[in-house]
Amino acid sequence: MRSLLLACGLFATTQLSHTQIFLPTQNMGQTEVPDIGSGIGLLDQQKEKLIGEKVYREVHRQMPTIQDAWLEDQFLQVFSGILSQTQLGQPIGLVIIKDPQINAFAVPGGLFALNTGLITSAKNLDEIAGVMAHEIAHVAQRHYSRSQEAFKGQGLLALAGIIVGAAIASQADSDVGSAVMLGTQAALMDKQLSYSRNQEREADRIGMQFMYAAGYNPQSMADYFETMHRATSRVSFLPDFWLTHPLTTERMSEARLRANQLPQVRSKIYDLDFDILKWYTQVVSNQATEIQLQALANQKNIAGLLALSKFYLMQGDYTQAQSNLDLVKIKLKSHILIPLIQTDIYLGQNKFDQAYDSMSSLQKTMPENRALSYKLVEVLIRQGKIDQAQTLVQRFIRKNQRDIQGWQLLQQATNLDKSSPLQAVNVLCYRAEAEYWSGYEENAIKSMLHAQRLAKGNLAMSAKIDSRLKQMQDDRRMKI
């Protein structure tokens, strides 16, 4: 039996503050929640951030993550809405893992990861928002730091290793059976780092307030609890390891009661945008077959047609991809995936001018859209417009130093920039950042050492490289 794991872990957030050394210089009211007070064993914020970044790198190195700007941005929008109801800052990162198991986990420091199986199993976006809101509530109330003094020092780093190891083990072992886990704390029984029942109920209650204030239907949290409960009822073997905090009938009843006490939020009977999101996720995670997609397309299902176009694009069949995309264009006037897929079709056919025309004007109307901007960067690189490509991607890297796709694009563009006297040095530095955030810390350090040798004689660049190299080496000494 394919292992089914639902692990909704702790999601913590901190401000992004990584040193920018290689780039040129250039709602609603908050929800009222209980005051947790001060001085209750609060963790050192900087150490949380370092540990969150460490796990971010480990997850990218050890698990099959999906680098898809559009898909990532869809869930970052959900996060932004929920986080706006709290006093928490920016997350370290959101990672989408290519795995059909229903699983989401997070760690102190601001990393949240979700499997594609969680996306494709949900009936609507509100259910996913409910999972996120529950975990954000744990963070807002600082349940980890309030629970155990064992989290001080490197104890928290040990926690990070357990979480990553448990996630990898659940992914690799398909014969253990099915299990449902609410809270990463279930992986920590040996260290007695679990949440209390009161904390779980508090996270349910406050999380529901957060999602309601952000505009999501609170009934969906209760709905998803019932979905998870039905999943466990079909399981013949549930290891105690995963059941530190089982989903009880009491919790389900309380969740439904709380949802009924809040003003009703009307859900859409059919949400085309979420249908597109689900089927697109199925395709990019290799969970959908051509037969499944073709059956939808034969029914003139818009989400199915769009997903089938993406499917053929990934297969390199540009004719079939274009044919299905043309059918979508007849039925759907506008959706951001249409120009994204169209541009990729043109790029696959080496039609660079058409690709540029497909993307440039739209990107100018939405310059802050990362997916559109990065697709335009790909076009600019293929056209040899290096300066424009570099300028465009640098704007996003300034906002998020952990943007692996951004560093990779910057490396590609700079590799073509023969006019720069520091081309080789910059390429190595950009490659090092992409390697570093992908979890290949040793390779990143080697790239930086090579850049350091080439930069000798350029005092300003050497100083920047020395500083970043020391930071990488210090971070690598934190072992998971």
Coordinates of C-alpha atoms in Angstrom, one line a residue:
M1 CA 0.0 0.0 0.0
R2 CA 1.3 3.4 -0.9
S3 CA 2.2 5.2 2.3
L4 CA -0.2 8.1 3.1
L5 CA 1.3 10.7 5.4
L6 CA -0.3 13.9 6.5
A7 CA 2.1 15.9 8.6
C8 CA 1.2 19.4 9.1
G9 CA 4.2 20.8 10.9
L10 CA 5.2 24.0 12.6
F11 CA 5.6 27.0 10.3
A12 CA 7.7 29.9 11.6
T13 CA 8.5 33.2 10.0
T14 CA 11.4 35.6 10.2
Q15 CA 12.6 38.6 8.2
L16 CA 14.8 38.0 5.2
S17 CA 18.2 39.4 6.0
H18 CA 20.8 37.7 3.9
T19 CA 23.7 39.9 2.8
Q20 CA 23.2 41.1 -0.8
I21 CA 26.8 41.0 -2.0
F22 CA 26.9 40.3 -5.7
L23 CA 24.1 42.6 -7.0
P24 CA 24.4 46.2 -8.1
T25 CA 23.0 48.8 -5.8
Q26 CA 19.5 49.9 -6.4
N27 CA -6.1 44.2 4.6
M28 CA -7.8 43.6 6.9
G29 CA -7.1 44.3 10.6
Q30 CA -5.2 41.7 12.5
T31 CA -7.1 39.0 14.3
E32 CA -7.2 39.3 18.1
V33 CA -5.5 36.3 19.7
P34 CA -4.4 35.6 23.3
D35 CA -1.3 37.4 24.5
I36 CA 1.3 34.8 25.2
G37 CA 3.3 37.2 27.3
S38 CA 7.0 37.6 27.2
G39 CA 9.9 35.7 28.7
I40 CA 8.3 32.3 28.3
G41 CA 11.5 30.6 27.0
L42 CA 11.4 32.4 23.7
L43 CA 13.9 31.0 21.1
D44 CA 16.7 33.1 19.8
Q45 CA 15.2 34.5 16.6
Q46 CA 18.5 34.5 14.7
K47 CA 19.2 30.9 15.6
E48 CA 15.7 30.0 14.4
K49 CA 16.4 31.7 11.1
L50 CA 19.7 29.8 10.6
I51 CA 18.1 26.5 11.4
G52 CA 15.2 27.2 9.1
E53 CA 17.6 28.0 6.3
K54 CA 19.6 24.9 7.0
V55 CA 16.5 22.7 6.6
Y56 CA 15.5 24.6 3.5
R57 CA 18.8 23.6 1.9
E58 CA 18.5 20.0 3.2
V59 CA 15.0 19.6 1.8
H60 CA 16.1 20.9 -1.6
R61 CA 19.1 18.5 -1.6
Q62 CA 17.3 15.4 -0.4
M63 CA 13.8 15.6 -1.8
P64 CA 12.4 16.1 -5.3
T65 CA 11.3 19.7 -5.2
I66 CA 9.4 21.4 -8.0
Q67 CA 10.9 24.7 -9.3
D68 CA 7.8 26.3 -10.8
A69 CA 7.4 30.0 -10.2
W70 CA 3.7 30.1 -11.0
L71 CA 2.9 27.2 -8.7
E72 CA 5.0 28.6 -5.9
D73 CA 3.4 32.0 -6.2
Q74 CA -0.2 30.5 -5.9
F75 CA 0.5 29.3 -2.4
L76 CA 2.6 32.3 -1.4
Q77 CA -0.5 34.3 -2.1
V78 CA -2.5 32.1 0.4
F79 CA 0.3 32.5 2.9
S80 CA 0.4 36.3 2.5
G81 CA -3.4 36.5 3.2
I82 CA -3.1 34.4 6.4
L83 CA 0.1 36.0 7.6
S84 CA -1.4 39.4 7.2
Q85 CA -3.6 38.5 10.2
T86 CA -0.6 37.9 12.4
Q87 CA 2.5 39.9 13.5
L88 CA 4.8 37.3 12.0
G89 CA 7.2 38.4 9.3
Q90 CA 8.3 36.9 6.0
P91 CA 8.8 33.2 5.7
I92 CA 12.2 31.7 4.9
G93 CA 10.6 29.8 2.1
L94 CA 7.9 27.6 0.7
V95 CA 8.9 24.4 -0.9
I96 CA 6.7 22.2 -3.1
I97 CA 7.7 18.5 -3.0
K98 CA 6.9 16.2 -5.9
D99 CA 5.2 13.3 -4.1
P100 CA 1.6 12.0 -4.3
Q101 CA 1.5 11.4 -0.6
I102 CA -0.7 13.8 1.4
N103 CA 2.0 15.5 3.4
A104 CA 3.0 19.0 4.7
F105 CA 5.7 19.8 7.2
A106 CA 7.4 22.8 8.6
V107 CA 10.1 23.7 11.1
P108 CA 10.9 26.6 13.4
G109 CA 12.7 29.3 11.4
G110 CA 10.2 29.8 8.7
L111 CA 10.2 26.8 6.3
F112 CA 7.0 25.3 5.1
A113 CA 6.9 22.4 2.7
L114 CA 3.9 20.7 1.1
N115 CA 3.6 17.7 -1.1
T116 CA 1.8 17.8 -4.4
G117 CA -0.4 15.1 -2.9
L118 CA -1.8 17.6 -0.4
I119 CA -2.8 19.9 -3.2
T120 CA -4.4 17.3 -5.4
S121 CA -6.4 15.7 -2.5
A122 CA -8.0 19.0 -1.4
K123 CA -11.5 19.8 -2.6
N124 CA -10.8 23.6 -2.6
L125 CA -8.1 26.1 -1.8
D126 CA -9.9 26.9 1.5
E127 CA -8.9 23.4 2.8
I128 CA -5.2 24.0 2.0
A129 CA -5.6 27.4 3.7
G130 CA -6.9 25.6 6.8
V131 CA -3.8 23.5 7.0
M132 CA -1.6 26.5 6.7
A133 CA -3.6 28.6 9.2
H134 CA -3.4 25.8 11.8
E135 CA 0.4 25.8 11.6
I136 CA 0.8 29.5 11.5
A137 CA -1.3 29.6 14.7
H138 CA 1.2 27.3 16.3
V139 CA 3.9 29.8 15.4
A140 CA 2.0 32.9 16.4
Q141 CA 1.6 31.3 19.8
R142 CA 5.2 30.0 19.9
H143 CA 4.1 26.6 21.1
Y144 CA 7.4 25.0 20.5
S145 CA 9.4 27.5 22.6
R146 CA 6.7 27.5 25.3
S147 CA 6.6 23.7 25.6
Q148 CA 10.2 22.6 26.1
E149 CA 13.5 24.0 27.2
A150 CA 15.1 21.2 25.1
F151 CA 14.8 23.4 22.0
K152 CA 17.5 25.7 23.2
G153 CA 20.9 25.5 21.5
Q154 CA 21.5 22.7 19.1
G155 CA 18.5 20.8 20.3
L156 CA 16.4 22.6 17.7
L157 CA 18.9 21.6 15.0
A158 CA 18.4 18.0 16.0
L159 CA 14.7 18.5 15.6
A160 CA 15.3 19.8 12.0
G161 CA 17.2 16.6 11.2
I162 CA 14.4 14.4 12.6
I163 CA 11.8 16.2 10.5
V164 CA 13.7 15.9 7.3
G165 CA 14.6 12.3 8.0
A166 CA 11.0 11.4 8.8
A167 CA 9.7 13.1 5.6
I168 CA 12.3 11.2 3.5
A169 CA 11.5 7.9 5.1
S170 CA 7.8 8.3 4.5
Q171 CA 8.5 9.0 0.9
A172 CA 10.8 6.1 0.3
D173 CA 8.9 3.3 2.1
S174 CA 5.8 2.4 0.2
D175 CA 5.0 -0.8 2.2
V176 CA 4.8 0.4 5.8
G177 CA 1.2 1.3 5.4
S178 CA -0.8 4.5 5.8
A179 CA -0.6 7.0 8.5
V180 CA -2.0 10.4 9.3
M181 CA 0.0 12.9 11.5
L182 CA -1.2 16.3 12.6
G183 CA 1.9 18.3 13.6
T184 CA 5.6 17.6 13.0
Q185 CA 5.8 17.0 16.7
A186 CA 4.7 13.4 16.0
A187 CA 8.2 12.7 14.8
L188 CA 9.7 13.9 18.0
M189 CA 8.2 11.6 20.6
D190 CA 11.6 10.3 21.7
K191 CA 12.6 13.9 22.6
Q192 CA 9.3 14.7 24.3
L193 CA 8.8 17.8 22.1
S194 CA 5.2 17.3 21.3
Y195 CA 2.4 19.9 21.6
S196 CA -0.1 19.5 24.3
R197 CA -3.8 18.8 23.6
N198 CA -4.6 22.4 24.7
Q199 CA -2.0 23.7 22.2
E200 CA -3.5 21.7 19.4
R201 CA -7.0 23.0 20.2
E202 CA -5.6 26.5 20.5
A203 CA -4.0 26.2 17.1
D204 CA -7.3 24.9 15.6
R205 CA -9.2 27.8 17.2
I206 CA -6.8 30.6 16.3
G207 CA -6.0 29.1 12.9
M208 CA -9.7 29.1 12.1
Q209 CA -9.8 32.8 13.1
F210 CA -6.8 33.6 10.9
M211 CA -8.3 31.8 7.8
Y212 CA -11.7 33.4 8.3
A213 CA -10.2 36.9 8.6
A214 CA -8.2 36.2 5.4
G215 CA -11.5 35.5 3.6
Y216 CA -11.4 31.6 3.6
N217 CA -14.3 29.4 4.6
P218 CA -13.7 28.1 8.2
Q219 CA -16.0 25.1 7.4
S220 CA -13.2 23.9 5.2
M221 CA -10.9 23.2 8.2
A222 CA -13.5 21.0 9.7
D223 CA -14.2 19.4 6.3
Y224 CA -10.5 18.5 5.9
F225 CA -10.3 17.1 9.4
E226 CA -13.1 14.7 8.5
T227 CA -11.3 13.8 5.3
M228 CA -8.2 12.9 7.2
H229 CA -10.2 10.9 9.8
R230 CA -11.7 8.8 7.0
A231 CA -8.2 8.1 5.7
T232 CA -7.1 6.7 9.0
S233 CA -10.2 4.5 9.3
R234 CA -9.0 2.6 6.3
V235 CA -5.6 1.9 7.7
S236 CA -4.6 -1.5 9.1
F237 CA -1.3 -0.4 10.7
L238 CA -0.6 2.9 12.4
P239 CA 2.8 3.1 14.0
D240 CA 2.8 4.9 17.4
F241 CA 5.6 7.0 15.9
W242 CA 3.1 8.9 13.8
L243 CA 0.3 9.1 16.4
T244 CA 1.7 11.3 19.1
H245 CA -1.3 13.6 18.5
P246 CA -4.1 11.7 16.8
L247 CA -7.0 13.5 15.2
T248 CA -9.7 12.8 17.7
T249 CA -13.5 12.9 17.3
E250 CA -13.5 15.6 19.9
R251 CA -11.2 17.8 17.9
M252 CA -13.4 17.3 14.8
S253 CA -16.5 18.1 16.7
E254 CA -15.0 21.2 18.2
A255 CA -13.8 22.4 14.8
R256 CA -17.2 22.0 13.3
L257 CA -18.8 23.8 16.3
R258 CA -16.4 26.7 16.0
A259 CA -17.0 27.0 12.2
N260 CA -20.7 27.1 12.8
Q261 CA -20.3 30.0 15.2
L262 CA -18.6 32.2 12.7
P263 CA -20.5 34.1 10.0
Q264 CA -21.0 32.0 6.9
V265 CA -18.6 32.3 4.0
R266 CA -20.1 31.2 0.8
S267 CA -17.9 28.8 -1.1
K268 CA -18.0 28.5 -4.9
I269 CA -19.9 25.5 -6.2
Y270 CA -17.2 25.2 -8.9
D271 CA -13.9 27.0 -8.8
L272 CA -12.2 26.9 -12.2
D273 CA -9.0 28.5 -10.9
F274 CA -8.6 25.7 -8.3
D275 CA -9.5 23.0 -10.8
I276 CA -6.7 24.4 -13.1
L277 CA -4.3 24.5 -10.1
K278 CA -5.0 20.9 -9.2
W279 CA -4.7 19.5 -12.7
Y280 CA -1.6 21.5 -13.4
T281 CA 0.0 20.2 -10.2
Q282 CA -0.9 16.7 -11.2
V283 CA 0.9 17.2 -14.5
V284 CA 4.1 18.8 -13.2
S285 CA 4.3 16.1 -10.5
N286 CA 3.8 13.3 -13.0
Q287 CA 0.6 12.2 -11.2
A288 CA -1.6 12.5 -14.3
T289 CA -1.7 10.2 -17.2
E290 CA -2.3 11.1 -20.8
I291 CA -5.5 8.9 -20.7
Q292 CA -6.9 10.8 -17.7
L293 CA -6.2 14.2 -19.3
Q294 CA -7.5 13.2 -22.7
A295 CA -10.8 12.1 -21.1
L296 CA -11.2 15.5 -19.5
A297 CA -10.2 17.2 -22.8
N298 CA -12.8 15.2 -24.7
Q299 CA -15.4 16.7 -22.4
K300 CA -14.1 20.2 -23.3
N301 CA -13.0 20.6 -19.7
I302 CA -10.9 23.8 -19.6
A303 CA -8.7 22.7 -16.8
G304 CA -8.1 19.4 -18.5
L305 CA -7.3 21.0 -21.8
L306 CA -4.8 23.4 -20.2
A307 CA -3.2 20.5 -18.2
L308 CA -3.0 18.4 -21.4
S309 CA -1.3 21.2 -23.2
K310 CA 1.3 21.4 -20.4
F311 CA 1.6 17.6 -20.5
Y312 CA 2.5 17.6 -24.2
L313 CA 4.8 20.6 -23.7
M314 CA 6.8 18.5 -21.1
Q315 CA 6.9 15.7 -23.6
G316 CA 8.3 18.0 -26.2
D317 CA 5.3 17.5 -28.5
Y318 CA 4.8 21.2 -29.4
T319 CA 2.2 20.6 -32.1
Q320 CA -0.2 18.8 -29.7
A321 CA 0.6 21.3 -26.9
Q322 CA -0.4 24.2 -29.3
S323 CA -3.5 22.4 -30.5
N324 CA -4.9 22.0 -27.0
L325 CA -3.8 25.5 -25.9
D326 CA -5.7 26.9 -28.9
L327 CA -8.8 25.2 -27.7
V328 CA -8.3 26.7 -24.2
K329 CA -8.0 30.2 -25.8
I330 CA -11.4 29.8 -27.4
K331 CA -13.1 29.0 -24.0
L332 CA -10.9 31.0 -21.6
K333 CA -10.3 34.7 -22.3
S334 CA -7.4 35.2 -19.9
H335 CA -5.4 33.1 -17.5
I336 CA -1.7 33.6 -16.7
L337 CA -0.9 30.0 -17.6
I338 CA -2.0 30.6 -21.2
P339 CA 0.9 33.0 -22.1
L340 CA 3.3 31.0 -19.9
I341 CA 2.7 27.8 -21.8
Q342 CA 2.5 29.6 -25.1
T343 CA 5.9 31.2 -24.5
D344 CA 7.4 27.8 -23.7
I345 CA 6.0 26.3 -26.9
Y346 CA 7.6 29.1 -28.9
L347 CA 10.9 28.7 -27.0
G348 CA 10.8 25.0 -27.7
Q349 CA 10.4 25.8 -31.4
N350 CA 13.2 28.4 -31.3
K351 CA 10.7 31.1 -32.2
F352 CA 12.3 33.7 -30.0
D353 CA 10.5 36.8 -31.5
Q354 CA 7.1 35.2 -31.0
A355 CA 8.1 34.2 -27.5
Y356 CA 9.1 37.8 -26.7
D357 CA 5.8 39.2 -28.1
S358 CA 3.8 36.6 -26.1
M359 CA 5.4 37.7 -22.8
S360 CA 6.8 41.2 -22.9
S361 CA 3.7 43.4 -22.9
L362 CA 2.0 41.2 -20.3
Q363 CA 5.0 41.3 -18.0
K364 CA 5.1 45.1 -18.2
T365 CA 1.5 45.3 -17.0
M366 CA 2.4 43.0 -14.0
P367 CA 6.1 43.7 -13.3
E368 CA 5.9 42.2 -9.8
N369 CA 4.7 38.9 -11.0
R370 CA 7.7 36.5 -10.6
A371 CA 6.4 33.8 -13.0
L372 CA 5.9 36.3 -15.8
S373 CA 9.2 38.0 -15.2
Y374 CA 11.3 34.8 -15.0
K375 CA 9.7 33.6 -18.2
L376 CA 10.6 36.8 -19.9
V377 CA 14.1 36.4 -18.6
E378 CA 14.3 33.0 -20.3
V379 CA 13.3 34.7 -23.5
L380 CA 15.8 37.5 -23.1
I381 CA 18.6 35.1 -22.5
R382 CA 17.8 33.1 -25.6
Q383 CA 17.7 36.4 -27.5
G384 CA 21.1 37.4 -26.1
K385 CA 19.7 40.5 -24.3
I386 CA 21.9 39.9 -21.3
D387 CA 21.7 43.3 -19.6
Q388 CA 17.9 43.3 -19.6
A389 CA 17.7 39.7 -18.3
Q390 CA 20.2 40.5 -15.5
T391 CA 18.4 43.6 -14.4
L392 CA 15.0 41.9 -14.3
V393 CA 16.1 38.9 -12.2
Q394 CA 18.2 40.9 -9.8
R395 CA 15.1 42.8 -8.6
F396 CA 13.6 39.5 -7.4
I397 CA 16.8 38.2 -5.8
R398 CA 17.1 41.4 -3.8
K399 CA 13.8 40.5 -2.2
N400 CA 14.6 36.8 -1.6
Q401 CA 18.2 35.7 -1.4
R402 CA 17.0 32.0 -1.3
D403 CA 15.5 32.1 -4.8
I404 CA 17.3 29.2 -6.4
Q405 CA 15.6 29.7 -9.8
G406 CA 16.6 33.4 -9.8
W407 CA 20.3 32.5 -9.1
Q408 CA 20.3 29.9 -11.9
L409 CA 18.8 32.4 -14.4
L410 CA 21.4 35.0 -13.3
Q411 CA 24.2 32.5 -13.8
Q412 CA 22.9 31.6 -17.3
A413 CA 22.7 35.3 -18.3
T414 CA 26.1 36.2 -16.9
N415 CA 27.7 33.2 -18.6
L416 CA 26.8 34.9 -21.9
D417 CA 28.1 38.3 -20.8
K418 CA 31.5 38.3 -22.6
S419 CA 31.9 42.1 -22.1
S420 CA 32.3 42.0 -18.4
P421 CA 35.9 41.8 -17.0
L422 CA 34.5 40.0 -14.0
Q423 CA 32.3 37.6 -16.0
A424 CA 34.0 34.4 -14.7
V425 CA 34.0 35.6 -11.1
N426 CA 30.3 36.5 -11.2
V427 CA 29.3 33.3 -12.9
L428 CA 31.1 31.4 -10.1
C429 CA 29.4 33.5 -7.4
Y430 CA 26.0 33.0 -8.9
R431 CA 26.6 29.3 -9.3
A432 CA 27.7 29.1 -5.7
E433 CA 24.5 30.7 -4.5
A434 CA 22.3 28.3 -6.6
E435 CA 24.4 25.3 -5.3
Y436 CA 24.2 26.6 -1.7
W437 CA 20.5 27.1 -1.5
S438 CA 20.0 23.7 -3.3
G439 CA 21.7 22.1 -0.4
Y440 CA 25.1 21.4 -2.1
E441 CA 27.1 23.5 0.4
E442 CA 30.4 21.8 -0.3
N443 CA 30.1 22.5 -4.0
A444 CA 29.1 26.1 -3.3
I445 CA 32.2 26.6 -1.1
K446 CA 34.4 25.2 -3.8
S447 CA 32.9 27.6 -6.4
M448 CA 33.4 30.5 -4.0
L449 CA 37.0 29.5 -3.4
H450 CA 37.6 29.4 -7.2
A451 CA 36.0 32.8 -7.5
Q452 CA 38.2 34.1 -4.7
R453 CA 41.3 33.0 -6.6
L454 CA 40.1 34.7 -9.8
A455 CA 39.2 37.9 -8.0
K456 CA 42.7 38.5 -6.6
G457 CA 43.7 42.1 -7.3
N458 CA 40.1 43.4 -7.2
L459 CA 39.9 44.5 -3.6
A460 CA 36.2 45.3 -3.5
M461 CA 35.1 42.0 -5.1
S462 CA 37.6 40.0 -3.0
A463 CA 36.2 41.5 0.2
K464 CA 32.6 40.6 -0.8
I465 CA 33.6 37.1 -1.7
D466 CA 35.6 36.6 1.5
S467 CA 32.6 37.7 3.6
R468 CA 30.1 35.4 1.8
L469 CA 32.5 32.5 1.8
K470 CA 33.0 32.8 5.6
Q471 CA 29.2 32.9 6.1
M472 CA 28.8 29.7 4.0
Q473 CA 31.5 27.9 5.8
D474 CA 30.1 28.9 9.2
D475 CA 26.6 27.7 8.2
R476 CA 27.9 24.4 6.9
R477 CA 29.4 23.6 10.3
M478 CA 25.8 23.3 11.6
K479 CA 25.3 19.6 11.1
I480 CA 21.9 18.0 10.7

